Amino acid sequence: MIFDTTFNGGLRLLVESTAATDVAAVGVWYNHGSRDEPVELAGATHIIEHMR
């Protein structure tokens, strides 16, 4: 079974569960990254990616 919902802020949540096991997989997608950067912040996402 797959549950798919999108929250008001645009966050998308997908949950896949299988009745045969007690395991669930959860994926979260959000539109934020280098392709969503304004021109004046180009490259900021890439720099933050390395700051763990």
PDB file of C-alpha atoms in Angstrom:
ATOM      1  CA  MET A   1       0.000   0.000   0.000  1.00  0.00           C
ATOM      2  CA  ILE A   2       1.296   3.481  -0.863  1.00  0.00           C
ATOM      3  CA  PHE A   3       0.172   6.631   0.913  1.00  0.00           C
ATOM      4  CA  ASP A   4       0.945   9.886  -0.924  1.00  0.00           C
ATOM      5  CA  THR A   5       0.201  13.374   0.379  1.00  0.00           C
ATOM      6  CA  THR A   6       1.461  16.899  -0.171  1.00  0.00           C
ATOM      7  CA  PHE A   7       1.429  19.367   2.711  1.00  0.00           C
ATOM      8  CA  ASN A   8       0.413  23.028   2.360  1.00  0.00           C
ATOM      9  CA  GLY A   9       4.049  24.173   2.230  1.00  0.00           C
ATOM     10  CA  GLY A  10       4.743  21.891  -0.760  1.00  0.00           C
ATOM     11  CA  LEU A  11       6.441  19.068   1.185  1.00  0.00           C
ATOM     12  CA  ARG A  12       5.508  15.718  -0.375  1.00  0.00           C
ATOM     13  CA  LEU A  13       5.338  12.565   1.738  1.00  0.00           C
ATOM     14  CA  LEU A  14       5.205   9.019   0.359  1.00  0.00           C
ATOM     15  CA  VAL A  15       4.824   6.016   2.663  1.00  0.00           C
ATOM     16  CA  GLU A  16       4.952   2.442   1.364  1.00  0.00           C
ATOM     17  CA  SER A  17       4.072  -0.444   3.644  1.00  0.00           C
ATOM     18  CA  THR A  18       3.773  -4.172   3.098  1.00  0.00           C
ATOM     19  CA  ALA A  19       1.247  -6.212   5.075  1.00  0.00           C
ATOM     20  CA  ALA A  20       3.546  -9.259   5.020  1.00  0.00           C
ATOM     21  CA  THR A  21       6.182  -7.553   7.183  1.00  0.00           C
ATOM     22  CA  ASP A  22       6.488  -5.021   9.976  1.00  0.00           C
ATOM     23  CA  VAL A  23       8.653  -2.822   7.750  1.00  0.00           C
ATOM     24  CA  ALA A  24       7.751   0.493   6.144  1.00  0.00           C
ATOM     25  CA  ALA A  25       9.735   2.646   3.724  1.00  0.00           C
ATOM     26  CA  VAL A  26       9.323   6.405   3.933  1.00  0.00           C
ATOM     27  CA  GLY A  27      10.469   8.935   1.340  1.00  0.00           C
ATOM     28  CA  VAL A  28      10.276  12.702   1.643  1.00  0.00           C
ATOM     29  CA  TRP A  29      10.748  15.009  -1.349  1.00  0.00           C
ATOM     30  CA  TYR A  30      10.887  18.765  -1.241  1.00  0.00           C
ATOM     31  CA  ASN A  31      11.621  21.287  -3.973  1.00  0.00           C
ATOM     32  CA  HIS A  32      14.695  22.910  -2.595  1.00  0.00           C
ATOM     33  CA  GLY A  33      18.156  22.744  -4.019  1.00  0.00           C
ATOM     34  CA  SER A  34      20.465  24.340  -6.533  1.00  0.00           C
ATOM     35  CA  ARG A  35      17.790  24.504  -9.238  1.00  0.00           C
ATOM     36  CA  ASP A  36      15.586  26.514  -6.858  1.00  0.00           C
ATOM     37  CA  GLU A  37      18.252  29.068  -5.875  1.00  0.00           C
ATOM     38  CA  PRO A  38      17.853  32.698  -6.880  1.00  0.00           C
ATOM     39  CA  VAL A  39      20.650  33.960  -9.147  1.00  0.00           C
ATOM     40  CA  GLU A  40      22.239  36.004  -6.348  1.00  0.00           C
ATOM     41  CA  LEU A  41      22.660  32.820  -4.246  1.00  0.00           C
ATOM     42  CA  ALA A  42      23.909  30.538  -7.018  1.00  0.00           C
ATOM     43  CA  GLY A  43      26.095  27.818  -5.498  1.00  0.00           C
ATOM     44  CA  ALA A  44      24.876  28.248  -1.906  1.00  0.00           C
ATOM     45  CA  THR A  45      23.213  24.828  -1.806  1.00  0.00           C
ATOM     46  CA  HIS A  46      26.399  23.147  -2.993  1.00  0.00           C
ATOM     47  CA  ILE A  47      28.456  24.846  -0.272  1.00  0.00           C
ATOM     48  CA  ILE A  48      25.937  23.927   2.453  1.00  0.00           C
ATOM     49  CA  GLU A  49      25.963  20.322   1.207  1.00  0.00           C
ATOM     50  CA  HIS A  50      29.599  20.028   2.366  1.00  0.00           C
ATOM     51  CA  MET A  51      29.020  21.605   5.807  1.00  0.00           C
ATOM     52  CA  ARG A  52      28.102  18.561   7.873  1.00  0.00           C
TER      53      ARG A  52
END
